[in-house]
Coordinates of N, CA, C and O and ligand atoms in Angstrom, one line a residue:
X270 N 87.4 100.5 110.7 CA 86.1 100.9 110.1 C 84.9 100.1 110.8 O 85.2 98.9 111.5
X271 N 83.8 100.0 110.5 CA 82.7 99.4 111.0 C 81.9 98.8 110.3 O 81.5 99.2 109.1
X272 N 81.7 97.5 110.6 CA 81.0 96.3 109.5 C 80.0 96.4 110.4 O 80.0 95.5 111.3
X273 N 78.8 95.8 110.1 CA 77.3 95.1 110.3 C 77.0 94.3 109.4 O 76.7 94.6 108.2
X274 N 77.0 93.1 109.9 CA 76.0 92.2 108.4 C 74.6 91.6 109.1 O 74.3 91.4 110.4
X275 N 73.3 92.0 108.5 CA 72.4 91.4 108.9 C 72.2 90.2 108.5 O 71.9 89.6 107.1
X276 N 72.4 89.3 109.6 CA 72.3 88.0 109.1 C 70.8 87.4 109.1 O 70.7 86.3 108.7
X277 N 70.0 88.2 109.1 CA 68.3 87.7 108.8 C 68.3 87.9 107.4 O 67.6 87.1 106.8
X278 N 69.6 88.6 106.6 CA 69.3 88.8 105.2 C 70.5 87.6 104.9 O 70.0 87.3 103.4
X279 N 71.2 87.5 105.1 CA 72.4 86.9 104.9 C 71.8 85.3 104.4 O 71.3 84.6 105.0
X280 N 72.4 84.7 103.1 CA 71.7 83.4 102.6 C 73.0 82.5 102.6 O 73.0 81.7 102.2
X281 N 73.8 83.1 103.2 CA 75.9 82.0 103.3 C 75.9 82.0 101.8 O 76.5 80.8 101.6
X282 N 75.9 82.5 100.7 CA 76.3 82.3 99.6 C 78.2 82.7 99.7 O 78.6 82.5 98.4
X283 N 78.4 83.3 100.6 CA 79.7 83.1 100.7 C 80.7 83.8 100.0 O 81.7 83.8 99.7
X284 N 80.2 85.0 99.0 CA 81.1 85.7 98.3 C 81.7 86.8 99.1 O 83.0 87.2 98.3
X285 N 81.1 87.3 100.1 CA 82.1 88.0 101.0 C 83.4 87.2 101.6 O 84.6 87.9 101.6
X286 N 82.9 85.9 102.0 CA 84.3 85.3 102.3 C 85.3 85.0 101.2 O 86.6 85.5 101.7
X287 N 85.0 84.9 100.0 CA 86.0 84.8 98.9 C 86.6 85.8 98.9 O 88.0 86.1 98.6
X288 N 86.0 87.3 98.9 CA 86.6 88.4 98.2 C 87.5 89.2 99.6 O 88.1 89.7 99.4
X289 N 87.0 88.9 100.7 CA 87.9 89.3 102.2 C 87.8 88.5 103.5 O 86.7 88.6 104.3
X290 N 88.8 87.5 103.1 CA 88.8 86.1 103.6 C 89.1 86.6 105.1 O 88.8 85.8 106.4
X291 N 89.9 87.7 105.1 CA 90.1 88.0 106.7 C 89.2 88.7 107.8 O 88.8 88.9 108.9
X292 N 88.4 89.3 106.9 CA 86.9 90.1 107.6 C 86.0 89.3 107.6 O 85.0 89.0 108.9
X293 N 85.6 88.0 106.6 CA 84.4 87.2 106.7 C 85.1 85.9 106.4 O 85.8 85.6 105.7
X294 N 84.3 85.0 107.4 CA 84.7 83.8 107.3 C 83.3 82.5 107.4 O 82.5 83.0 108.2
X295 N 83.2 81.6 106.5 CA 82.1 80.9 106.9 C 82.3 79.8 107.8 O 83.7 79.3 108.1
X296 N 81.2 79.3 108.6 CA 81.6 78.6 109.6 C 80.5 77.6 109.6 O 79.4 77.7 109.8
X297 N 81.1 76.3 108.8 CA 80.2 75.3 108.5 C 79.7 75.8 107.1 O 79.9 76.7 106.3
X298 N 78.4 75.2 106.8 CA 77.7 75.3 105.4 C 77.1 76.9 105.4 O 77.2 77.5 104.2
X299 N 76.4 77.5 106.2 CA 75.5 79.0 105.9 C 76.0 79.6 106.9 O 75.6 80.9 106.9
X300 N 76.5 79.3 108.3 CA 76.7 80.3 109.3 C 77.7 81.2 109.0 O 79.0 80.9 108.6
X301 N 77.6 82.4 109.0 CA 78.8 83.4 108.8 C 79.2 84.0 110.0 O 78.3 84.8 110.7
X302 N 80.6 84.0 109.9 CA 81.3 84.6 111.1 C 82.3 86.1 110.7 O 82.7 86.0 109.3
X303 N 81.9 87.1 111.2 CA 82.8 88.3 110.7 C 83.5 89.2 111.9 O 82.8 89.1 113.2
X304 N 84.3 90.1 111.2 CA 85.2 91.0 112.1 C 84.4 92.3 112.2 O 84.0 92.8 111.0
X305 N 83.7 92.4 112.9 CA 82.9 93.9 112.9 C 83.6 95.2 113.0 O 83.3 96.3 112.5
X306 N 85.2 95.1 113.4 CA 86.1 96.1 112.8 C 87.4 95.7 112.4 O 88.5 95.7 112.7
X307 N 87.0 95.4 110.9 CA 88.4 95.3 110.3 C 89.3 96.4 110.0 O 88.6 97.8 110.1
X308 N 90.5 95.9 110.1 CA 91.7 97.4 109.9 C 91.1 97.6 108.7 O 90.6 97.4 107.7
X309 N 91.3 99.2 108.9 CA 91.3 100.1 107.4 C 92.0 99.6 106.4 O 91.7 100.1 105.2
X310 N 93.2 99.2 106.4 CA 93.9 98.5 105.7 C 93.0 97.6 104.3 O 93.7 97.3 103.1
X311 N 92.1 97.0 105.4 CA 91.3 95.9 104.3 C 90.1 96.8 103.7 O 89.1 95.8 103.1
X312 N 89.9 98.1 103.6 CA 88.8 98.6 103.8 C 88.0 98.5 102.1 O 87.0 97.8 101.8
X313 N 89.2 98.1 101.0 CA 89.2 97.9 99.8 C 88.0 96.7 99.7 O 87.1 96.3 98.9
X314 N 89.1 96.0 100.3 CA 88.3 94.1 100.3 C 87.1 94.4 100.6 O 86.1 93.7 100.6
X315 N 86.8 95.2 101.6 CA 85.5 94.7 102.8 C 84.5 95.5 101.7 O 83.2 94.9 101.5
X316 N 84.9 96.7 101.0 CA 83.7 97.3 100.2 C 83.7 96.4 99.3 O 82.4 96.4 98.9
X317 N 84.2 95.5 98.2 CA 84.2 95.0 97.4 C 83.3 93.6 97.9 O 82.1 93.4 97.1
X318 N 83.4 93.4 98.8 CA 82.6 92.0 99.6 C 81.3 92.6 99.5 O 80.3 91.7 99.3
X319 N 81.1 93.7 100.2 CA 79.7 94.3 100.8 C 78.9 94.8 98.9 O 77.6 94.1 98.8
X320 N 79.5 95.4 98.1 CA 79.3 95.6 97.0 C 78.6 94.0 96.4 O 77.6 93.9 95.5
X321 N 79.4 93.0 96.6 CA 79.2 91.5 96.0 C 78.3 90.5 96.5 O 77.6 89.6 95.8
X322 N 77.9 91.2 97.5 CA 76.5 90.4 98.9 C 75.4 90.6 97.7 O 75.2 91.6 97.4
X323 N 74.8 89.6 97.4 CA 73.7 89.1 96.6 C 72.5 89.6 97.1 O 71.7 90.2 96.5
X324 N 72.9 89.8 98.6 CA 71.4 90.4 99.1 C 71.9 91.3 99.9 O 71.0 91.9 101.0
X325 N 72.9 92.0 99.6 CA 73.0 93.7 100.5 C 72.7 93.5 101.9 O 72.3 94.4 102.6
X326 N 73.6 92.5 102.5 CA 73.5 92.2 104.0 C 74.4 92.7 104.7 O 74.2 93.0 105.8
X327 N 75.6 93.3 103.8 CA 76.9 93.7 104.6 C 76.5 95.6 104.6 O 76.4 96.3 103.6
X328 N 76.6 96.1 105.9 CA 76.7 97.4 105.9 C 77.9 98.0 106.7 O 78.5 97.4 107.3
X329 N 78.3 98.9 105.7 CA 79.6 99.3 106.2 C 79.6 101.1 106.6 O 79.3 101.5 105.9
X330 N 80.4 101.1 107.7 CA 80.3 102.5 108.3 C 79.4 103.3 108.5 O 78.9 104.3 108.6
X331 N 77.9 102.7 108.4 CA 76.5 103.1 108.7 C 76.6 103.8 110.5 O 75.5 104.2 110.4
X332 N 77.2 103.0 111.2 CA 77.4 103.5 112.5 C 78.0 104.5 113.1 O 77.8 105.0 114.1
X333 N 78.9 105.0 112.3 CA 79.8 106.0 112.7 C 79.5 107.3 112.9 O 79.0 107.8 111.4
X334 N 80.0 108.2 113.6 CA 79.9 109.7 112.9 C 78.6 110.5 113.1 O 77.5 109.4 112.5
X335 N 78.2 111.5 113.1 CA 77.2 112.4 113.4 C 76.4 112.3 112.0 O 75.2 112.0 111.6
X336 N 77.2 112.3 110.8 CA 76.7 112.5 109.3 C 75.8 111.4 109.1 O 74.8 111.5 108.7
X337 N 76.4 110.1 109.6 CA 76.1 108.6 109.1 C 74.7 108.7 109.9 O 73.6 107.9 109.5
X338 N 74.5 109.2 111.1 CA 73.6 109.3 112.0 C 72.5 110.0 111.3 O 71.2 109.6 110.9
X339 N 72.7 111.2 111.1 CA 71.6 112.0 110.1 C 71.2 111.4 108.8 O 69.9 111.2 108.4
X340 N 72.0 110.5 108.1 CA 71.6 109.8 107.1 C 70.7 108.6 107.4 O 69.6 108.7 106.7
X341 N 71.0 108.4 108.4 CA 70.0 107.1 109.1 C 68.6 107.6 109.5 O 67.8 106.7 109.0
X342 N 68.7 108.4 110.0 CA 67.3 108.7 110.2 C 66.6 109.4 109.0 O 65.2 109.4 109.1
X343 N 67.3 110.1 108.1 CA 66.4 110.7 106.8 C 65.8 109.6 106.0 O 64.9 109.8 105.7
X344 N 66.9 108.4 106.0 CA 66.1 107.4 105.2 C 65.0 106.5 105.7 O 65.0 106.8 106.5
Ligands
LIG956 S1 77.7 87.5 100.7 FE1 76.1 88.2 101.8 S2 74.8 86.6 101.8 FE2 76.9 85.3 101.2 S3 77.5 85.3 103.0 FE3 78.4 87.4 102.8 S4 76.7 88.1 103.8 FE4 75.6 86.3 103.5

């Protein structure tokens, strides 16, 4: 799966690092490090983390496949 974090939105609340520590990690107080290609086995964790982000900075699977490309152009 593909994950992109909009770091210009991220406020370092660390909800994602708490819910999916294998995919998201805080580096210092505010800098977020993340795995852009987490294993599909972590999908649920990553989706939960994305849903919990207070500023919706985590985008999941937005860059994959023709369908999502069409969706992106529509919105
Ligand atoms: S939950 Fe959202 S705001 Fe908080 S560290 Fe993760 S991406 Fe950033």
